[in-house]
């Protein structure tokens, strides 16, 4: 990859009219034993879906967790380089990770529903910010609508969130993440634990979400990346190999490694 | 395929033939399991054995309405009828055990929260070792420390201080107990004896909260404290109650240390400073005189049965709630 224009160090991004909402610059993440991410520079546009693909263990989950400082929770990982949110380094001294995570929300691979009612699940982030009750009710409804859940469960919000199906739980988690009004939504394999029908619903939700949010989705499902993402980045062994328009990355990749991966020769 | 010379027997090819398959019906239960399984019954047998033995020895002579009454009166001369009401002692036990538990539970919760969330691993481990160490101190050592060192200090300083600041609260008003022995000192000693068990159980309950839930909370921009308050404490609620019941069981059952510092007055104490008694400590310090009075011995054995029942009950509730010995699984997600 040396010598290729995209690995030259500057935030690699196809030309985009808007400045990126999130960008990494020379990001290096290491554990005690090894380097997990090596010099990754990427820029993510606002109001769009960007996919991160790569074989298992390539560092894509670590990468996405670095973007809202989830890496530092009990992992002992060391982060070097910069992660910029609207030009501001979120790892800079004095930046409160709690605020970072309110701006940059996250949805996990397995739906993680809190053992409380559907309403209180969505209201969780609002309650910790001491939002008044009328606003909480309004926001819960609008977030459930945006997550496509309102028509299914809107009349039964006092039920425990744990009684929902897996797909509904994942959309509940998305609604919950939206309630704190993030600009960016990180999704770590959000459909990996769902059945195809539920996965399809979450996927179609992404098309709605991208009109208002920057969505960064990690997936090992190449078809999913091809379906939902405008741009796709390919990570391999901790390095960013190629970042391009999804169509071009899949149809005419510049790097041999990318080609081998997207054509299913490994991974 | 390899070539085989003509006329020679064909050597077996490939790996050695598999051993004969075990029929499905064959028992594969190892002998060890047969030998060890009955061992699991030993605790149950022990409890049953103790209970049956006590029942047989006491013959429940005093068992009846007056046994569950509040009056205790023992006349060694036998001129007046004895009244061995156990309720007085249960009430006295609770007067000492409940405040001790309340304070110990608060302390333990604070320690468990800091060990699980706030302290770095090393200081957390040191704090854990130190609290466990408290459990290893023989109770008679607590008792002698309380009697010799603490009691004078309680009489001269602690009691007047508490009375001065909180004397308006019912039960904390005077009169004081100048020697220092009394319920207050027993409460203080018991706190040391309860804290190890409640801290250990609370710590493990908080630890067993799935990491996923904690992460999801943090990812929503909650602080560790908010996650603790709104998620961890909520999910671990049963375990925390279990810890409290185990602690209460321990407080009610403690005899020696309490007997040494409580002052042995058989009555409902007018306030927390006054000498008092507890069911367990009463059995302990009346034992020697009971050898002269078989009647009293029988009453004490019946008291022991009540104490045994209370302890077993509190322990069962505590263990069940805290999930000790069972796996507590709390997860989100129940399939697609």
XYZ file of C-alpha atoms in Angstrom:
603
model
C 0.000 0.000 0.000
C 3.000 2.279 0.294
C 3.114 4.693 -2.549
C -0.579 4.577 -3.136
C -2.172 7.991 -2.876
C -4.670 7.002 -0.221
C -2.121 5.762 2.288
C -0.029 8.885 2.171
C -1.016 10.042 5.618
C -3.433 12.855 5.030
C -7.029 12.003 5.913
C -8.044 9.879 3.026
C -11.447 10.684 1.698
C -12.950 10.926 -1.695
C -13.727 14.524 -2.507
C -16.695 15.669 -0.516
C -18.243 19.125 -0.465
C -18.669 19.227 3.302
C -15.855 19.052 5.839
C -15.737 15.665 7.563
C -17.619 15.342 10.837
C -15.254 12.711 12.181
C -11.696 12.082 11.065
C -8.737 10.129 12.326
C -5.168 11.207 11.743
C -2.331 8.717 12.029
C -4.322 6.727 14.529
C -2.270 4.061 16.293
C -3.874 1.778 18.876
C -1.826 -0.783 20.711
C -2.230 -3.235 23.525
C 0.665 -4.444 25.644
C 1.358 -7.231 23.202
C 0.731 -5.854 19.768
C -0.247 -3.022 17.520
C -3.953 -3.266 16.734
C -4.322 -0.248 14.492
C -1.392 1.166 12.634
C -1.463 4.657 11.220
C -5.092 4.814 10.184
C -6.218 8.094 8.683
C -9.830 8.309 7.583
C -12.410 11.047 7.223
C -16.136 10.528 7.535
C -18.646 12.876 5.901
C -21.770 14.081 7.633
C -25.209 12.806 6.651
C -23.982 9.659 5.029
C -23.294 6.015 5.712
C -19.713 4.823 5.687
C -18.874 1.157 6.045
C -15.752 -0.381 7.478
C -15.009 -3.865 6.260
C -12.200 -6.313 6.754
C -11.522 -9.841 7.928
C -11.948 -10.833 11.566
C -9.248 -9.422 13.777
C -8.329 -6.626 11.375
C -9.118 -4.047 14.057
C -12.404 -2.708 12.755
C -14.228 -3.004 16.075
C -11.296 -1.434 17.905
C -11.304 1.332 15.322
C -14.955 2.201 15.727
C -14.669 2.073 19.518
C -11.792 4.518 19.330
C -14.076 7.056 17.693
C -16.061 7.747 20.874
C -13.443 6.770 23.425
C -15.063 3.469 24.337
C -11.617 1.892 24.005
C -10.509 3.356 27.274
C -13.088 1.488 29.361
C -11.158 -1.251 31.070
C -9.265 -2.303 27.976
C -5.817 -0.938 28.737
C -5.325 0.065 25.111
C -3.049 2.954 24.238
C -4.239 5.419 21.642
C -1.900 7.672 19.655
C -2.638 10.027 16.827
C -5.721 12.174 16.661
C -9.436 11.588 16.401
C -11.186 14.733 15.302
C -14.825 15.534 15.829
C -15.594 18.634 13.802
C -11.960 19.515 13.900
C -11.547 19.038 17.645
C -9.304 16.299 18.979
C -11.470 14.189 21.284
C -8.384 12.722 22.954
C -7.002 16.152 23.806
C -6.444 17.039 27.439
C -9.542 18.409 29.089
C -12.012 16.716 26.767
C -14.686 14.895 28.755
C -15.327 11.439 27.272
C -18.872 11.577 28.637
C -19.636 14.540 26.374
C -17.867 12.864 23.455
C -20.157 9.852 23.805
C -23.235 12.050 23.815
C -22.206 13.502 20.453
C -21.013 10.212 19.029
C -23.459 7.444 19.900
C -22.947 3.737 19.569
C -24.990 0.652 18.805
C -23.501 -2.728 19.595
C -23.452 -6.069 17.891
C -25.810 -7.676 20.350
C -28.823 -5.634 21.366
C -28.214 -4.456 24.922
C -31.568 -3.581 26.430
C -31.612 -2.272 29.974
C -33.848 -4.243 32.333
C -36.504 -1.549 32.427
C -39.513 -0.499 30.408
C -39.335 0.375 26.720
C -40.048 3.997 27.599
C -37.312 4.160 30.235
C -34.828 2.520 27.887
C -35.243 5.304 25.361
C -35.444 7.932 28.091
C -32.212 6.756 29.734
C -29.925 9.315 28.130
C -32.453 12.087 28.718
C -32.867 11.253 32.382
C -29.164 11.550 33.040
C -29.277 14.967 31.422
C -32.252 15.918 33.608
C -34.500 16.773 30.714
C -38.015 17.824 31.722
C -40.787 15.260 31.515
C -42.697 16.787 28.583
C -39.569 16.848 26.454
C -38.744 13.295 27.494
C -42.136 12.088 26.314
C -41.879 13.951 23.036
C -38.358 12.717 22.382
C -39.145 9.106 23.232
C -41.970 9.100 20.733
C -40.002 10.762 17.971
C -37.020 8.477 18.480
C -39.201 5.370 18.438
C -40.759 6.678 15.234
C -37.376 7.279 13.670
C -36.311 3.786 14.663
C -39.429 2.403 13.000
C -40.732 0.977 16.254
C -43.605 3.312 17.045
C -46.169 1.564 14.878
C -45.185 -1.795 16.362
C -45.004 -1.010 20.070
C -46.075 2.612 20.495
C -49.127 1.675 22.542
C -47.250 -0.533 24.954
C -44.311 1.470 26.236
C -44.536 0.261 29.833
C -43.630 -3.262 28.856
C -40.162 -4.434 29.774
C -37.766 -3.875 26.909
C -36.559 -7.417 27.416
C -39.845 -8.818 26.129
C -39.193 -7.504 22.612
C -37.838 -9.673 19.834
C -34.147 -9.426 18.992
C -34.724 -7.216 15.979
C -37.030 -4.920 17.914
C -34.497 -4.792 20.726
C -31.807 -3.655 18.319
C -34.051 -0.937 16.953
C -34.875 0.025 20.543
C -31.143 0.433 21.115
C -30.958 2.643 18.033
C -33.875 4.739 19.302
C -32.123 5.005 22.659
C -28.924 6.166 20.990
C -30.842 8.738 18.936
C -32.517 10.177 22.017
C -29.348 11.889 23.211
C -29.223 13.644 19.843
C -25.835 12.560 18.605
C -24.395 13.814 15.333
C -22.637 10.551 14.658
C -23.882 6.998 15.085
C -21.337 4.219 15.352
C -22.676 0.756 14.617
C -20.613 -2.299 15.368
C -22.077 -5.144 13.303
C -25.616 -4.084 14.220
C -27.290 -6.926 12.345
C -24.854 -9.728 13.078
C -27.013 -11.260 15.787
C -30.325 -10.793 13.986
C -32.312 -13.007 11.673
C -32.526 -11.887 8.019
C -35.928 -10.220 8.325
C -34.945 -8.245 11.405
C -31.611 -7.405 9.812
C -33.378 -6.100 6.743
C -35.483 -3.769 8.893
C -32.424 -2.372 10.613
C -30.754 -1.949 7.259
C -33.613 -0.021 5.754
C -33.526 2.151 8.855
C -30.018 3.164 7.890
C -31.371 4.824 4.742
C -33.569 7.001 6.923
C -30.833 7.749 9.405
C -28.318 8.901 6.886
C -30.392 11.953 6.083
C -29.647 13.359 9.510
C -26.631 11.566 10.890
C -23.180 10.482 9.983
C -23.430 6.710 10.294
C -20.286 4.624 10.546
C -21.001 0.937 10.356
C -18.647 -1.956 10.883
C -19.722 -5.074 9.068
C -18.288 -8.354 7.909
C -21.191 -8.667 5.531
C -19.920 -7.322 2.231
C -23.348 -7.280 0.612
C -24.568 -5.170 3.479
C -21.746 -2.694 2.999
C -22.524 -2.582 -0.709
C -26.203 -1.970 -0.016
C -26.061 0.684 2.676
C -22.792 2.575 2.452
C -21.857 5.397 0.127
C -18.218 4.933 1.008
C -16.362 1.946 2.294
C -13.005 1.547 3.987
C -11.120 -1.725 3.919
C -8.958 -2.535 6.930
C -6.453 -5.337 6.982
C -4.166 -6.277 9.848
C -4.611 -2.913 11.490
C -3.896 -0.885 8.390
C -6.260 1.074 6.238
C -5.754 -0.426 2.816
C -8.309 1.399 0.718
C -11.074 3.939 1.182
C -13.328 4.836 -1.697
C -16.815 5.089 -3.012
C -18.380 1.754 -2.209
C -19.159 0.999 -5.842
C -15.617 1.655 -6.973
C -14.096 -0.232 -4.051
C -16.098 -3.305 -4.884
C -15.919 -3.115 -8.676
C -12.504 -1.744 -9.424
C -10.355 -1.730 -6.304
C -6.945 -0.184 -6.647
C -5.253 -2.532 -4.223
C -4.693 -6.208 -4.844
C -5.540 -7.013 -1.208
C -8.882 -5.288 -1.494
C -9.668 -7.145 -4.661
C -8.820 -10.467 -3.065
C -11.000 -9.668 -0.087
C -14.066 -8.369 -1.879
C -13.977 -11.228 -4.348
C -13.972 -13.637 -1.440
C -10.488 -15.062 -1.785
C -9.860 -14.678 1.933
C -11.457 -13.276 5.047
C -2.906 -47.067 -2.250
C 0.307 -48.843 -1.763
C 1.328 -51.935 -3.569
C 1.119 -55.214 -1.802
C 3.422 -58.020 -2.811
C 1.557 -60.968 -4.190
C 0.879 -63.861 -1.879
C 1.414 -61.929 1.304
C -1.378 -61.033 3.737
C -2.539 -57.492 3.285
C -1.265 -55.354 6.168
C -3.865 -53.147 7.751
C -3.942 -49.749 6.125
C -4.638 -46.503 7.839
C -5.106 -45.994 11.539
C -5.718 -48.783 13.982
C -9.289 -50.044 14.094
C -11.513 -48.023 16.351
C -12.359 -49.566 19.721
C -15.829 -51.054 19.867
C -18.440 -48.377 20.127
C -19.970 -47.912 23.557
C -23.622 -48.865 23.458
C -25.925 -45.982 24.236
C -27.301 -47.751 27.250
C -23.931 -48.211 28.903
C -23.449 -46.327 32.127
C -20.572 -43.910 31.901
C -21.070 -42.490 35.374
C -17.675 -42.683 37.003
C -17.287 -44.449 40.291
C -16.023 -41.225 41.816
C -19.361 -39.606 41.213
C -21.159 -42.416 43.022
C -18.822 -42.043 45.917
C -18.880 -38.263 46.100
C -22.555 -37.533 45.513
C -23.682 -38.446 49.046
C -21.184 -35.909 50.375
C -23.492 -33.210 49.073
C -26.045 -34.364 51.636
C -23.716 -33.874 54.587
C -24.572 -30.208 55.267
C -28.269 -30.997 55.211
C -27.773 -33.973 57.503
C -25.711 -31.869 59.890
C -28.378 -29.203 60.226
C -31.064 -31.837 60.639
C -28.940 -33.725 63.144
C -28.356 -30.630 65.276
C -32.019 -29.695 65.199
C -33.226 -33.181 66.036
C -30.708 -33.524 68.833
C -31.766 -30.220 70.369
C -35.433 -31.117 70.055
C -34.852 -34.423 71.751
C -32.794 -32.913 74.578
C -35.215 -30.111 75.370
C -38.369 -32.139 74.705
C -39.917 -28.719 74.170
C -40.845 -28.537 77.844
C -41.402 -24.789 77.717
C -42.843 -24.685 74.263
C -46.207 -22.985 74.429
C -47.867 -19.584 74.585
C -45.633 -18.305 77.373
C -42.521 -19.401 75.496
C -43.377 -16.945 72.764
C -44.257 -14.256 75.254
C -42.156 -11.278 76.235
C -41.714 -12.222 79.885
C -38.575 -13.838 81.162
C -38.394 -14.810 84.760
C -36.215 -17.515 86.204
C -36.373 -18.329 89.890
C -33.531 -20.658 90.893
C -35.218 -21.421 94.199
C -38.188 -22.839 92.367
C -40.604 -21.006 94.662
C -42.176 -19.019 91.873
C -43.188 -20.236 88.438
C -40.581 -19.693 85.720
C -41.389 -17.831 82.567
C -39.044 -18.375 79.667
C -40.338 -16.005 77.023
C -38.063 -15.921 74.012
C -39.554 -12.859 72.343
C -37.764 -10.490 74.679
C -34.448 -11.848 73.474
C -35.413 -11.734 69.820
C -36.411 -8.091 70.235
C -33.162 -7.310 72.070
C -31.204 -9.074 69.326
C -32.897 -6.976 66.669
C -32.285 -3.774 68.635
C -28.585 -4.515 68.311
C -28.487 -6.291 64.961
C -30.584 -3.950 62.814
C -28.643 -0.731 63.471
C -25.372 -2.649 63.102
C -26.603 -4.048 59.805
C -27.789 -0.668 58.549
C -24.421 0.937 59.191
C -22.450 -2.070 57.944
C -24.549 -2.314 54.780
C -23.973 1.354 54.016
C -20.236 0.999 54.550
C -20.123 -2.184 52.514
C -22.051 -0.690 49.648
C -19.687 2.265 49.561
C -16.673 -0.048 49.595
C -18.123 -2.420 47.013
C -18.941 0.464 44.692
C -15.473 1.922 44.973
C -13.775 -1.441 44.524
C -15.839 -2.308 41.457
C -15.824 1.059 39.744
C -13.557 3.706 41.106
C -10.437 2.203 42.629
C -7.590 1.021 40.412
C -7.123 -2.780 40.617
C -4.277 -2.733 43.126
C -5.822 -0.615 45.913
C -9.086 -2.448 45.274
C -7.385 -5.764 45.922
C -5.724 -4.442 49.063
C -9.056 -3.198 50.385
C -10.597 -6.592 49.628
C -7.830 -8.404 51.486
C -8.153 -6.079 54.459
C -11.923 -6.510 54.723
C -11.539 -10.274 54.447
C -8.962 -10.072 57.198
C -11.612 -8.604 59.494
C -13.545 -11.843 59.061
C -10.516 -13.800 60.208
C -10.210 -12.092 63.580
C -11.601 -14.421 66.273
C -14.701 -12.926 67.813
C -13.338 -13.284 71.336
C -10.547 -10.908 70.297
C -13.132 -8.357 69.220
C -14.829 -8.922 72.553
C -11.772 -8.344 74.707
C -10.779 -5.325 72.626
C -14.265 -3.938 73.056
C -14.339 -4.583 76.783
C -10.862 -3.409 77.662
C -10.137 -0.676 75.142
C -13.384 0.585 73.719
C -15.757 0.422 76.661
C -14.037 3.120 78.778
C -13.724 5.310 75.720
C -17.365 4.797 74.826
C -18.366 5.695 78.371
C -16.258 8.828 78.540
C -16.454 10.170 74.984
C -18.559 8.373 72.388
C -21.790 8.137 74.339
C -21.745 11.792 75.470
C -20.896 12.890 71.930
C -23.735 10.959 70.327
C -26.079 12.045 73.081
C -25.021 15.645 72.587
C -25.606 15.676 68.847
C -28.407 13.177 68.388
C -29.973 13.008 71.815
C -33.278 14.300 70.428
C -33.765 11.091 68.400
C -35.859 8.523 70.278
C -33.592 5.785 71.582
C -30.535 8.033 71.577
C -31.645 10.057 74.591
C -30.199 9.402 78.047
C -29.402 8.211 80.541
C -25.903 7.153 79.547
C -24.153 4.022 80.697
C -20.969 5.259 82.385
C -18.965 2.047 82.063
C -19.432 2.066 78.330
C -20.805 -1.446 78.012
C -24.202 -1.681 76.405
C -26.044 -1.986 73.102
C -24.102 0.825 71.459
C -20.780 -0.902 71.960
C -22.246 -4.213 70.807
C -23.507 -2.503 67.662
C -20.067 -1.073 67.051
C -18.347 -4.438 67.452
C -20.920 -6.168 65.279
C -20.309 -3.734 62.433
C -16.742 -5.072 62.157
C -18.055 -8.598 62.123
C -20.732 -8.051 59.492
C -18.802 -5.878 57.066
C -16.667 -8.666 55.552
C -19.608 -10.820 54.477
C -21.806 -7.981 53.249
C -18.936 -6.356 51.373
C -17.946 -9.610 49.685
C -21.470 -10.428 48.547
C -22.233 -6.866 47.443
C -18.964 -6.674 45.554
C -19.654 -9.874 43.663
C -23.233 -8.844 42.900
C -22.076 -5.565 41.423
C -19.334 -7.341 39.503
C -21.743 -9.837 38.041
C -23.698 -7.113 36.267
C -23.065 -7.850 32.579
C -20.378 -5.667 31.094
C -22.577 -5.114 28.025
C -25.096 -3.174 30.075
C -22.423 -1.012 31.641
C -20.874 -0.281 28.265
C -24.213 0.538 26.713
C -24.863 3.009 29.501
C -21.472 4.646 29.098
C -21.958 4.779 25.332
C -25.038 6.910 25.927
C -22.891 9.481 27.648
C -23.612 8.386 31.202
C -20.892 8.724 33.833
C -19.705 5.726 35.823
C -21.746 7.015 38.748
C -24.912 7.289 36.662
C -24.368 3.791 35.311
C -23.869 2.608 38.879
C -27.004 4.282 40.105
C -29.331 3.524 37.238
C -28.067 0.185 35.949
C -25.670 -1.638 38.236
C -27.562 -1.117 41.495
C -30.800 -1.946 39.752
C -29.587 -5.172 38.196
C -27.720 -6.216 41.342
C -30.614 -5.319 43.646
C -31.403 -8.887 44.662
C -27.803 -9.631 45.468
C -27.540 -6.517 47.601
C -30.596 -7.541 49.614
C -29.128 -11.006 49.899
C -25.977 -9.518 51.363
C -28.071 -7.666 53.928
C -29.854 -10.844 55.012
C -26.600 -12.767 55.303
C -25.219 -9.921 57.391
C -28.289 -9.910 59.594
C -27.946 -13.651 60.078
C -24.398 -13.165 61.208
C -25.294 -10.297 63.543
C -28.082 -12.239 65.209
C -25.973 -15.341 65.603
C -22.898 -13.696 67.110
C -22.588 -14.595 70.800
C -19.159 -14.334 72.407
C -18.113 -10.855 71.368
C -21.559 -9.462 72.098
C -21.726 -11.172 75.479
C -18.454 -9.531 76.454
C -19.540 -5.968 75.727
C -23.304 -5.754 76.056
C -23.623 -5.836 79.849
C -26.101 -8.711 80.196
C -29.272 -7.029 81.374
C -32.403 -8.961 80.622
C -34.856 -6.275 79.660
C -35.866 -4.104 76.766
C -33.248 -1.378 77.087
C -34.659 2.159 77.424
C -32.041 3.513 75.036
C -29.093 2.459 72.924
C -26.523 3.162 75.647
C -28.061 0.863 78.232
C -26.794 -2.634 78.920
C -28.913 -5.246 77.237
C -28.706 -8.787 75.949
C -29.260 -10.810 72.796
C -30.585 -14.286 72.215
C -27.209 -15.693 71.224
C -25.169 -13.994 73.920
C -27.719 -14.905 76.597
C -27.449 -18.582 75.742
C -23.681 -18.241 75.922
C -23.347 -16.546 79.286
C -26.157 -18.431 81.012
C -24.697 -21.766 80.091
C -22.548 -22.207 83.179
C -25.381 -21.542 85.642
C -27.697 -23.775 83.659
C -25.671 -26.797 84.674
C -27.082 -26.421 88.167
C -30.623 -25.961 86.932
C -31.801 -28.500 84.384
C -34.915 -26.389 83.893
C -32.848 -23.492 82.676
C -30.760 -25.724 80.442
C -33.899 -26.963 78.753
C -35.032 -23.392 78.175
C -31.656 -22.466 76.724
C -31.797 -25.403 74.342
C -35.201 -24.252 73.177
C -33.780 -20.758 72.729
C -31.049 -22.328 70.631
C -33.671 -23.916 68.429
C -35.269 -20.535 67.847
C -31.865 -19.055 67.092
C -31.073 -21.894 64.729
C -34.361 -21.379 62.937
C -33.751 -17.643 62.599
C -30.212 -18.122 61.357
C -31.183 -20.780 58.836
C -34.080 -18.661 57.600
C -31.992 -15.510 57.180
C -29.233 -17.471 55.503
C -31.586 -19.167 53.090
C -33.195 -15.861 52.147
C -29.779 -14.256 51.804
C -28.297 -17.040 49.730
C -31.312 -17.268 47.498
C -31.427 -13.555 46.859
C -27.728 -13.115 46.349
C -27.441 -16.141 44.106
C -24.609 -17.624 46.159
C -24.007 -21.105 44.881
C -26.146 -20.620 41.829
C -25.438 -18.886 38.599
C -27.309 -15.669 38.195
C -27.749 -14.817 34.566
C -29.047 -11.403 33.702
C -28.870 -10.594 30.053
C -30.439 -8.458 27.449
C -31.632 -10.083 24.272
C -33.744 -13.182 24.068
C -33.139 -14.253 20.522
C -34.403 -12.730 17.314
